[in-house]
Amino acid sequence: PLNPATSSPFVPILQSPHEFLLTRRMTDTNLNLFPLAPVRVRLGWSRVVNEGNVFSSIHEGTDSLLFQPTLNTQDTYTIGASLRFIPRTSINYDQFYTYFKGDNTAALATPAQESLFGIPGFFLPGGLPVSLGLPFNTVAGQPCLAPLVGGFVNPACNGNLFYSRVGRQRNSYPTEQLTVQSNYFKRVDFSARFTYSDAEADNPAFSDIFNGLITRTRARNVNYSGSSIAKRINIGGDFGITVRLSDRLRLIDNFRYDQFRIPTGWNYLTNTLVGATLLTAPNTFDPATCPPPFTAATCPQHIAGSPPDVSNEFFNQFLRQETNLNTVELEYDFTRHFSGYIGYRYAKRDITTRDQTVELETFFPTLPNRGDCTGLPLDANGVCQTSTLDQGGDFVPINTHSALLGFSARPSEKLRFSFDTEQMYADNTFTRIMPRHMQIYKGRIRVKPADWWSAGGAVNIRENRNDTADINNKQHNRSFAFNTVLAPAEGKWGLDLSYDYNDIFSQTNICFVATPVPATALSCGAPFLSSLSTYTELTHNASGSIYLKPVRRVTAAVGYTITSSTGDTLILNPNAPTGPLSFNYHLPTASLAIEISKNLLYKTGWNFYDYNEKSDPGPTLPRDFRGNVFTISLRYSM
């Protein structure tokens, strides 16, 4: 629907071209051995398979529709042991191993597949089918100003004749974990956890082949190939200890360490052949057929914007992050019904980034002195070769200090409430939306007017600030919740009601490019403009459910949930949909459970999903979808 009616031809795309039609198969198997013995063993295996057909697109001159047969398989294996030799002490060791296989390919959609999305078949003179892509806005030159001439595709237009992508992806995630919990000593409780993982993502043979025309570079045939590998080494640990200094006073210390590093490498080879039109056979450079002065028709027909004929790129990137966090709290019970705590948290976070790109480029005639070879000498065959190096790095240390305070009270068995707050200051940030100052306030109350009736409320407020002059970032997330439960002692029925209000706000300075320039915009370095970007969202969520138990073996339940949201944000692209900032989401449910026998339970359920956006129609209509989900289950227990 983003294709305007002023386009010639007018081709509205009325169905999402990025739809996926997948079947998911999930299997979980767990086995516990010797559950009451001093040595207890856990075994597990789970598999998730996503298989089916996916449609996508690729931007090569135009945005052509792709057909992607998909098969993703993930297996997770678990083995663990628990040791209970020491009184009041538990020692657990677990080994997890996850292996992911991505066997996905992509190819240019056939004319029959394009017709499913409303794209008519297009043909070059001579009858060769060609894809002109999904966007049709000929006034703006998409895919070109005049795609059709005499009913056939203009050979000088952006188009795609063939596309193929193949890449076998293999990822492995081995993880080891050791945990210890103990209250062996009379006045000391402690727990500890250590984890180590060494993950690897490998794509050993990637191939991407394009045959068509990219008019801005005259690329007719582009062949990408290469391999990549990435690792993630993660070391983490927690240690917590509670010391009961007296019957009323407790000292609590929690330390957490986390460190990961991600080295990556990528070897990328690109071969490009150029031609003037979709019907022009691209020429391969050969000194015998393209001698000086390189004006023969058999020479490659480059233009100034043509890329290197051969490019070999080597990427190396590295990310390392280390976090040390320690929290100390002093808790005191003033009375049997009132307690409070005061604490301090210190966190040190170091982030290191490095990257290096080496590119070896070869430019053949004609016009070998283009791009990075501008002004460089040529060899005897008129060929220019050059190399470029781009490298950089950064080290960002961040220290944060937080003051903690809280209390809880239980004046009676029917009333209890609590309050917690954290006041944080950071001396640095890594991104523009990370806070230099943060305040958190949490309050909870629980009331029980009768044995069969309880009610509660909660307030959660978070305020973030980074008042640096060029950032001016302010954020808040404020939520207020209420719920009540009625459950008479006879158990024949029950009622559950809840309501939640959420207020989210964010603002920060941004740099952008716009034509024409807005009247209120300021420059942040040509051609970039500076403005204040804001985001607001107010959400109401209400739900209610009731269950009925007319007879001992039958339980029925119905419920209803509604989420209603209104919001606004800065949208710089006038063609962008307004998105899901204002919507209603209805979710009614119903279920029925029948206890067929002491060991056998039958249950069926129904969910209805109804989502519709309240925003004004822009270049696209507000989205509206609904669906029914029915579930039938049978449970047997011994």
XYZ file of C-alpha atoms in Angstrom:
638
model
C 0.000 0.000 0.000
C 2.993 2.385 0.138
C 3.058 2.354 -3.672
C 1.243 5.547 -4.745
C -1.509 5.648 -7.375
C 0.558 8.191 -9.321
C 2.989 5.441 -10.273
C 2.873 4.085 -13.821
C 2.222 1.225 -13.636
C 0.265 1.327 -10.360
C 1.093 -1.865 -8.418
C -0.434 -1.928 -4.905
C 1.062 -4.568 -2.605
C -1.969 -5.587 -0.534
C -0.413 -8.471 1.393
C 2.719 -8.516 3.546
C 5.628 -9.661 1.358
C 7.526 -10.767 4.470
C 5.075 -13.421 5.575
C 6.290 -16.717 6.974
C 4.518 -20.053 6.973
C 6.325 -22.218 9.510
C 5.603 -25.348 11.470
C 7.177 -25.541 14.922
C 7.833 -28.926 16.508
C 8.968 -29.025 20.138
C 10.127 -31.977 22.210
C 11.174 -32.006 25.880
C 12.429 -35.040 27.769
C 13.633 -34.948 31.378
C 14.783 -37.721 33.687
C 15.545 -37.410 37.406
C 17.449 -40.282 39.037
C 17.724 -40.988 42.776
C 15.679 -37.904 43.821
C 16.039 -38.711 47.551
C 19.617 -40.024 47.558
C 22.733 -38.075 48.609
C 23.710 -37.983 44.920
C 20.895 -36.934 42.586
C 21.212 -36.939 38.818
C 19.302 -34.879 36.238
C 19.220 -35.587 32.507
C 17.406 -33.635 29.833
C 17.042 -33.157 26.089
C 14.885 -30.724 24.168
C 14.510 -29.994 20.473
C 12.864 -27.104 18.669
C 12.425 -27.290 14.894
C 11.093 -24.437 12.760
C 10.463 -25.541 9.195
C 8.545 -24.073 6.313
C 8.519 -21.316 3.733
C 9.376 -17.674 4.279
C 9.119 -14.692 1.951
C 11.525 -11.789 2.238
C 13.196 -9.171 0.046
C 16.659 -8.058 -1.024
C 17.778 -4.536 -1.950
C 19.900 -4.803 -5.098
C 18.887 -1.902 -7.334
C 15.283 -2.662 -6.513
C 13.701 -4.604 -3.643
C 12.946 -7.993 -5.139
C 10.733 -10.593 -3.509
C 12.628 -13.656 -2.257
C 11.440 -17.161 -1.495
C 13.295 -18.705 1.469
C 12.821 -22.368 2.374
C 13.686 -22.462 6.078
C 14.843 -25.189 8.435
C 16.188 -24.205 11.862
C 16.924 -26.912 14.427
C 18.058 -26.403 18.005
C 18.990 -29.236 20.372
C 19.697 -28.645 24.056
C 21.264 -31.328 26.260
C 21.445 -31.123 30.054
C 23.238 -33.255 32.594
C 23.488 -32.353 36.254
C 24.173 -33.740 39.693
C 23.247 -32.587 43.200
C 25.312 -33.536 46.241
C 23.737 -33.640 49.704
C 26.600 -35.046 51.835
C 27.034 -32.003 54.088
C 24.168 -31.133 56.461
C 22.033 -28.192 55.345
C 24.237 -27.783 52.257
C 23.455 -28.320 48.593
C 26.104 -28.542 45.857
C 24.896 -28.648 42.254
C 26.775 -29.095 38.998
C 25.119 -28.686 35.599
C 26.407 -28.990 32.063
C 24.304 -27.478 29.258
C 25.021 -27.862 25.568
C 22.978 -26.202 22.845
C 23.574 -26.835 19.150
C 21.822 -24.760 16.466
C 21.645 -25.613 12.774
C 20.387 -23.078 10.252
C 19.857 -24.639 6.841
C 18.194 -21.795 4.979
C 18.419 -20.756 1.348
C 16.973 -17.867 -0.632
C 16.084 -17.474 -4.301
C 14.300 -14.972 -6.477
C 10.552 -15.538 -6.287
C 8.976 -16.945 -9.410
C 6.343 -14.944 -11.349
C 3.683 -17.287 -9.910
C 4.863 -16.550 -6.365
C 4.973 -12.795 -7.058
C 1.370 -12.937 -8.258
C 0.311 -14.082 -4.759
C 1.237 -10.588 -3.527
C -0.347 -8.701 -6.399
C 2.795 -8.272 -8.515
C 2.040 -8.807 -12.232
C 4.496 -10.656 -14.438
C 7.023 -8.465 -16.265
C 9.077 -9.514 -19.307
C 11.986 -8.112 -21.252
C 11.813 -7.844 -25.031
C 12.268 -11.431 -26.145
C 10.158 -12.877 -23.336
C 12.730 -13.220 -20.518
C 10.970 -12.768 -17.131
C 12.394 -10.078 -14.838
C 11.554 -8.898 -11.324
C 11.036 -5.149 -10.962
C 10.686 -5.505 -7.194
C 8.103 -4.489 -4.620
C 8.310 -0.649 -4.563
C 6.572 1.054 -7.489
C 6.891 4.832 -7.318
C 7.936 5.788 -10.830
C 7.614 9.510 -10.105
C 10.498 9.073 -7.621
C 12.388 6.724 -9.951
C 11.457 3.393 -8.328
C 12.358 1.059 -9.958
C 12.938 3.710 -12.678
C 11.088 6.609 -14.285
C 9.720 4.540 -17.188
C 9.711 0.800 -16.353
C 7.589 -0.227 -19.335
C 8.113 0.588 -22.994
C 5.597 -0.875 -25.439
C 4.371 -3.382 -22.840
C 7.870 -4.754 -22.145
C 10.346 -3.869 -19.383
C 12.730 -1.054 -20.186
C 16.168 -2.799 -20.283
C 17.755 0.293 -18.692
C 15.612 -0.099 -15.533
C 16.671 -1.603 -12.218
C 15.731 -5.269 -12.297
C 16.574 -8.730 -11.049
C 16.957 -11.747 -13.320
C 18.432 -14.246 -10.835
C 19.305 -14.367 -7.166
C 20.609 -17.118 -4.905
C 21.835 -17.135 -1.325
C 23.249 -20.149 0.480
C 24.834 -20.184 3.921
C 25.071 -23.066 6.362
C 25.052 -21.677 9.896
C 26.184 -23.705 12.892
C 26.180 -22.402 16.470
C 27.191 -24.207 19.637
C 26.728 -23.042 23.245
C 28.395 -25.198 25.910
C 27.839 -23.917 29.457
C 29.013 -25.193 32.831
C 27.459 -24.107 36.118
C 28.367 -24.853 39.730
C 26.158 -23.651 42.593
C 26.479 -24.005 46.363
C 23.878 -23.145 49.012
C 24.417 -23.650 52.718
C 23.189 -22.671 56.163
C 25.581 -25.085 57.858
C 26.844 -22.438 60.288
C 24.418 -21.232 62.913
C 24.536 -17.526 62.144
C 25.788 -17.556 58.550
C 23.995 -18.414 55.299
C 25.780 -18.247 51.993
C 25.282 -19.115 48.342
C 27.630 -19.111 45.378
C 27.331 -19.663 41.627
C 29.952 -19.950 38.912
C 29.279 -20.245 35.171
C 31.511 -20.601 32.139
C 30.526 -20.792 28.495
C 32.435 -20.805 25.222
C 30.000 -20.266 22.366
C 30.864 -20.324 18.680
C 28.927 -19.239 15.589
C 30.299 -20.517 12.293
C 29.311 -19.838 8.691
C 32.033 -21.608 6.696
C 30.724 -21.227 3.135
C 28.508 -18.265 2.348
C 27.468 -17.556 -1.244
C 25.328 -14.716 -2.589
C 24.805 -14.380 -6.359
C 22.962 -11.540 -8.101
C 22.228 -11.247 -11.813
C 20.329 -8.160 -12.901
C 21.005 -4.439 -13.136
C 21.829 -1.829 -10.502
C 21.643 1.359 -12.529
C 23.565 3.621 -10.130
C 26.690 1.393 -10.450
C 25.936 -0.565 -13.677
C 26.518 -3.777 -11.748
C 25.109 -6.668 -13.813
C 26.483 -9.665 -12.020
C 27.678 -9.657 -8.403
C 29.066 -12.723 -6.672
C 29.667 -12.530 -2.923
C 31.390 -15.393 -1.115
C 33.188 -15.883 2.138
C 33.256 -17.325 5.614
C 32.801 -15.983 9.118
C 33.285 -17.095 12.675
C 32.446 -15.499 16.000
C 33.074 -16.630 19.551
C 31.653 -15.548 22.895
C 33.549 -16.499 26.034
C 31.601 -15.730 29.177
C 32.674 -16.058 32.815
C 30.242 -15.183 35.572
C 29.828 -15.701 39.273
C 27.757 -14.665 42.272
C 28.485 -14.882 45.963
C 26.041 -13.939 48.678
C 26.356 -14.126 52.439
C 24.027 -13.266 55.292
C 25.453 -12.846 58.790
C 22.995 -12.651 61.692
C 24.860 -10.278 64.012
C 22.046 -10.524 66.530
C 18.468 -11.705 66.701
C 17.408 -8.415 65.098
C 20.408 -7.256 63.071
C 21.619 -8.860 59.823
C 24.468 -7.974 57.454
C 23.965 -9.014 53.817
C 26.600 -8.835 51.104
C 26.099 -9.852 47.457
C 28.896 -9.777 44.900
C 28.446 -10.414 41.197
C 31.103 -10.722 38.513
C 30.418 -10.979 34.808
C 32.857 -10.866 31.939
C 32.387 -11.688 28.287
C 34.481 -11.153 25.190
C 33.437 -11.599 21.580
C 36.169 -11.890 18.928
C 34.923 -12.165 15.343
C 36.437 -12.637 11.906
C 34.999 -12.356 8.409
C 36.635 -12.976 4.996
C 34.551 -11.544 2.165
C 35.274 -11.775 -1.592
C 33.230 -9.801 -4.128
C 33.435 -10.131 -7.915
C 31.447 -7.624 -9.977
C 30.716 -7.499 -13.713
C 29.125 -4.416 -15.250
C 26.848 -3.717 -18.178
C 24.722 -0.899 -19.533
C 21.330 -2.646 -19.595
C 19.564 -5.829 -18.568
C 20.123 -7.131 -22.104
C 23.827 -6.252 -22.183
C 26.145 -9.219 -21.687
C 28.702 -8.166 -19.034
C 32.288 -8.242 -20.255
C 35.092 -9.918 -18.328
C 38.343 -7.959 -18.458
C 41.056 -9.577 -20.589
C 44.093 -7.622 -21.888
C 43.803 -9.551 -25.154
C 40.267 -8.315 -25.851
C 40.609 -4.951 -24.050
C 43.966 -3.460 -25.122
C 44.990 0.179 -24.677
C 43.436 2.738 -24.994
C 40.656 0.540 -23.498
C 37.872 1.794 -25.749
C 36.951 -1.507 -27.403
C 33.358 -2.705 -27.127
C 34.694 -5.872 -25.457
C 35.978 -3.849 -22.464
C 33.926 -3.670 -19.240
C 31.582 -0.676 -19.476
C 32.233 1.030 -16.130
C 30.925 4.363 -14.978
C 32.403 6.601 -12.272
C 30.129 5.050 -9.629
C 30.990 1.437 -10.446
C 32.444 -0.541 -7.503
C 35.792 -2.395 -7.580
C 35.775 -5.311 -9.990
C 37.358 -7.501 -7.322
C 37.267 -6.739 -3.616
C 38.593 -8.903 -0.812
C 37.682 -7.642 2.660
C 38.893 -8.883 6.020
C 36.912 -7.785 9.079
C 38.007 -8.301 12.665
C 35.912 -6.977 15.534
C 36.256 -7.394 19.272
C 33.956 -6.524 22.151
C 34.774 -7.064 25.805
C 32.752 -6.127 28.845
C 33.576 -6.692 32.494
C 31.207 -5.893 35.346
C 31.902 -6.007 39.074
C 28.899 -5.309 41.287
C 28.740 -5.408 45.071
C 25.708 -4.717 47.261
C 25.904 -4.325 51.041
C 22.761 -4.070 53.162
C 22.151 -3.779 56.887
C 18.729 -5.082 57.964
C 17.137 -4.450 61.358
C 13.903 -5.715 62.903
C 12.624 -2.834 65.050
C 9.686 -4.913 66.241
C 8.131 -8.209 65.318
C 5.970 -6.346 62.780
C 8.332 -3.679 61.438
C 11.744 -3.976 59.776
C 13.934 -1.799 57.594
C 17.245 -1.794 55.751
C 19.848 0.591 54.432
C 22.417 -0.298 51.796
C 25.005 0.730 49.236
C 25.721 -0.681 45.791
C 28.863 -0.115 43.752
C 29.252 -1.236 40.157
C 32.266 -0.953 37.895
C 31.733 -1.641 34.213
C 34.539 -1.586 31.617
C 33.687 -1.799 27.907
C 36.387 -2.340 25.290
C 35.777 -2.261 21.531
C 38.219 -2.760 18.664
C 37.654 -3.159 14.951
C 39.847 -3.462 11.894
C 38.940 -3.660 8.221
C 41.477 -4.408 5.483
C 40.226 -4.221 1.904
C 42.204 -5.225 -1.194
C 40.623 -3.702 -4.312
C 41.218 -4.184 -8.027
C 39.824 -1.763 -10.652
C 39.830 -2.846 -14.307
C 39.483 -0.577 -17.335
C 37.515 1.301 -18.393
C 37.858 4.125 -15.844
C 40.221 2.237 -13.511
C 40.930 5.505 -11.629
C 37.625 5.511 -9.795
C 36.688 5.055 -6.154
C 39.670 4.372 -3.899
C 41.960 4.248 -6.988
C 41.380 7.894 -7.881
C 44.741 9.431 -8.793
C 46.737 6.184 -8.250
C 49.148 4.707 -10.851
C 48.126 1.903 -13.235
C 50.074 -1.191 -14.255
C 50.976 -2.069 -17.845
C 47.502 -3.511 -18.486
C 45.756 -0.380 -17.244
C 44.729 -2.036 -13.963
C 44.785 -0.278 -10.601
C 45.207 -2.137 -7.325
C 45.018 -0.585 -3.871
C 44.406 -1.471 -0.273
C 42.652 0.386 2.506
C 42.936 0.047 6.252
C 40.321 1.248 8.705
C 40.777 0.553 12.366
C 39.749 1.982 15.689
C 38.886 1.190 19.243
C 37.499 2.569 22.437
C 37.633 1.949 26.159
C 34.751 3.175 28.311
C 34.922 2.798 32.109
C 31.667 3.371 33.994
C 31.398 3.618 37.774
C 28.000 3.728 39.464
C 27.064 4.356 43.093
C 23.625 3.616 44.528
C 22.058 4.351 47.889
C 19.426 1.810 48.993
C 16.675 2.217 51.563
C 13.526 0.301 52.408
C 11.155 -0.922 55.068
C 8.295 -3.375 55.462
C 5.492 -3.421 58.021
C 2.800 -5.864 59.089
C 0.617 -4.047 61.634
C -1.783 -7.010 61.655
C -2.349 -10.319 59.914
C -4.741 -8.518 57.566
C -2.467 -5.652 56.489
C 1.099 -5.464 55.241
C 3.000 -2.943 53.157
C 6.549 -2.183 52.044
C 8.614 0.533 50.390
C 11.975 0.397 48.566
C 14.054 3.051 46.845
C 17.350 3.262 44.969
C 19.224 6.487 44.120
C 21.935 5.898 41.512
C 24.684 8.096 40.039
C 27.033 7.123 37.161
C 30.170 8.961 36.089
C 29.944 7.878 32.430
C 27.670 6.277 29.833
C 28.159 4.042 26.797
C 25.013 4.982 24.848
C 22.947 8.171 24.690
C 19.976 6.568 26.449
C 21.940 5.240 29.426
C 21.202 7.261 32.589
C 23.723 9.274 34.587
C 21.130 9.592 37.358
C 18.424 7.072 38.211
C 15.760 6.992 40.931
C 13.601 3.951 41.644
C 10.630 3.939 44.028
C 8.575 0.829 44.780
C 5.623 0.506 47.112
C 3.324 -2.461 47.820
C 0.293 -2.993 50.018
C -1.741 -6.122 50.749
C -5.073 -6.106 52.598
C -7.139 -9.120 53.646
C -10.533 -7.907 54.933
C -11.779 -11.515 55.233
C -10.399 -15.016 54.901
C -11.991 -15.317 51.462
C -11.140 -11.818 50.200
C -7.775 -10.172 49.569
C -6.718 -7.037 47.724
C -3.439 -5.403 46.874
C -1.798 -2.481 45.160
C 1.642 -1.609 43.849
C 3.478 1.491 42.661
C 6.679 1.287 40.627
C 8.373 4.499 39.475
C 11.661 4.765 37.624
C 13.215 8.093 36.592
C 16.296 8.272 34.346
C 18.338 11.366 33.501
C 21.348 12.293 31.414
C 21.447 16.091 31.439
C 24.607 16.435 29.339
C 24.037 19.458 27.082
C 24.134 17.638 23.724
C 22.088 14.650 24.975
C 19.297 16.064 27.186
C 17.874 12.613 27.838
C 14.956 12.220 30.223
C 12.977 9.021 30.761
C 10.377 7.742 33.136
C 8.373 4.550 33.554
C 5.568 4.824 36.095
C 3.136 2.017 36.814
C 0.249 1.736 39.251
C -1.484 -1.602 39.793
C -4.415 -2.972 41.770
C -5.841 -6.475 42.131
C -8.389 -8.315 44.254
C -9.235 -11.981 44.681
C -12.452 -13.463 46.082
C -12.356 -17.183 46.888
C -15.089 -18.450 49.247
C -14.089 -21.308 51.506
C -16.511 -23.787 49.959
C -14.535 -23.543 46.709
C -17.557 -23.427 44.402
C -16.446 -20.243 42.682
C -13.730 -17.589 42.617
C -13.214 -14.132 41.146
C -9.977 -12.383 40.183
C -9.865 -8.705 39.088
C -6.849 -6.537 38.267
C -5.988 -3.175 36.734
C -2.650 -1.662 35.730
C -1.782 1.816 34.453
C 1.590 2.424 32.807
C 3.098 5.775 31.785
C 6.251 5.717 29.641
C 8.105 8.827 28.468
C 11.460 9.417 26.800
C 13.225 12.352 25.163
C 16.694 12.834 23.760
C 18.516 14.998 21.229
C 19.015 13.340 17.844
C 20.744 14.190 14.560
C 18.954 13.543 11.281
C 18.716 14.563 7.629
C 15.521 16.072 6.196
C 14.438 17.872 3.032
C 13.016 20.492 3.305
C 14.675 21.567 6.546
C 12.141 22.004 9.397
C 11.904 25.602 10.581
C 12.799 24.737 14.193
C 15.747 22.438 13.423
C 19.321 23.351 14.408
C 22.495 22.136 12.757
C 24.665 19.467 14.379
C 27.221 19.390 11.563
C 26.148 19.615 7.914
C 24.134 17.976 6.490
C 22.768 16.799 9.858
C 20.067 18.597 11.802
C 19.404 18.451 15.528
C 16.028 18.123 17.192
C 14.444 16.754 20.341
C 12.934 13.318 19.807
C 10.128 12.358 22.199
C 8.230 9.145 22.872
C 5.119 8.860 25.039
C 2.806 5.948 25.760
C -0.073 5.589 28.224
C -1.406 2.070 28.690
C -4.426 0.755 30.590
C -4.651 -2.973 31.254
C -7.699 -4.506 32.931
C -8.532 -8.166 33.394
C -11.066 -10.295 35.167
C -11.682 -14.012 35.459
C -14.135 -16.219 37.284
C -14.069 -19.941 37.879
C -16.989 -22.185 38.748
C -16.919 -25.667 40.227
C -20.516 -26.946 39.951
C -19.475 -30.505 40.865
C -16.329 -31.926 42.407
C -14.799 -33.223 39.167
C -15.639 -30.290 36.871
C -14.078 -26.802 36.810
C -15.043 -24.108 34.312
C -13.477 -20.666 33.892
C -14.031 -17.583 31.757
C -11.943 -14.426 31.583
C -11.435 -11.213 29.726
C -8.415 -8.947 29.341
C -8.207 -5.635 27.532
C -5.161 -3.494 26.864
C -5.735 0.032 25.599
C -2.801 2.224 24.661
C -2.365 5.774 23.359
C 0.986 7.250 22.432
C 2.993 9.518 20.176
C 6.541 9.755 18.872
C 8.644 11.752 16.419
C 8.317 10.281 12.912
C 10.752 11.813 10.410
C 9.709 9.732 7.386
C 6.284 10.896 6.140
C 5.747 7.485 4.516
C 6.338 5.554 7.745
C 3.276 3.921 9.333
C 2.381 5.400 12.702
C 2.812 1.981 14.261
C 1.364 0.322 17.365
C 1.407 3.304 19.726
C -2.396 3.595 19.859
C -4.301 0.327 19.898
C -6.865 -1.867 21.641
C -6.118 -5.511 22.345
C -8.986 -7.758 23.485
C -8.336 -11.228 24.878
C -11.337 -13.269 26.068
C -10.654 -16.811 27.342
C -12.598 -19.865 28.440
C -11.579 -23.290 29.765
C -13.131 -26.517 31.019
C -11.347 -29.176 33.099
C -12.829 -32.602 33.851
C -11.241 -35.039 36.276
C -12.051 -38.319 34.517
C -10.423 -40.346 37.265
C -8.007 -39.869 40.120
C -5.050 -40.024 37.723
C -6.516 -38.654 34.501
C -7.407 -35.013 33.778
C -8.935 -33.676 30.559
C -8.768 -29.960 29.809
C -9.827 -27.821 26.874
C -9.379 -24.089 26.405
C -10.195 -21.245 24.023
C -8.461 -17.900 23.484
C -9.594 -15.150 21.141
C -7.165 -12.432 20.062
C -8.459 -9.140 18.661
C -5.925 -6.393 17.931
C -6.787 -3.102 16.226
C -4.900 0.166 15.964
C -6.582 3.478 16.761
C -4.105 5.696 14.913
C -5.200 7.870 12.010
C -4.733 6.325 8.562
C -1.435 7.421 7.069
C 0.216 5.875 4.042
C -1.101 2.552 5.390
C -4.388 1.743 7.047
C -4.365 0.888 10.779
C -3.735 -2.808 11.262
C -6.509 -5.064 12.487
C -6.210 -8.792 13.080
C -7.895 -11.488 15.108
C -7.469 -15.177 15.739
C -8.877 -18.152 17.634
C -6.729 -20.658 19.505
C -8.171 -23.942 20.769
C -6.190 -26.208 23.094
C -6.998 -29.794 24.066
C -4.860 -31.630 26.610
C -4.892 -34.872 28.559
C -2.762 -35.337 31.656
C -1.983 -38.620 33.362
C -0.168 -38.744 36.708
C 0.848 -41.689 38.871
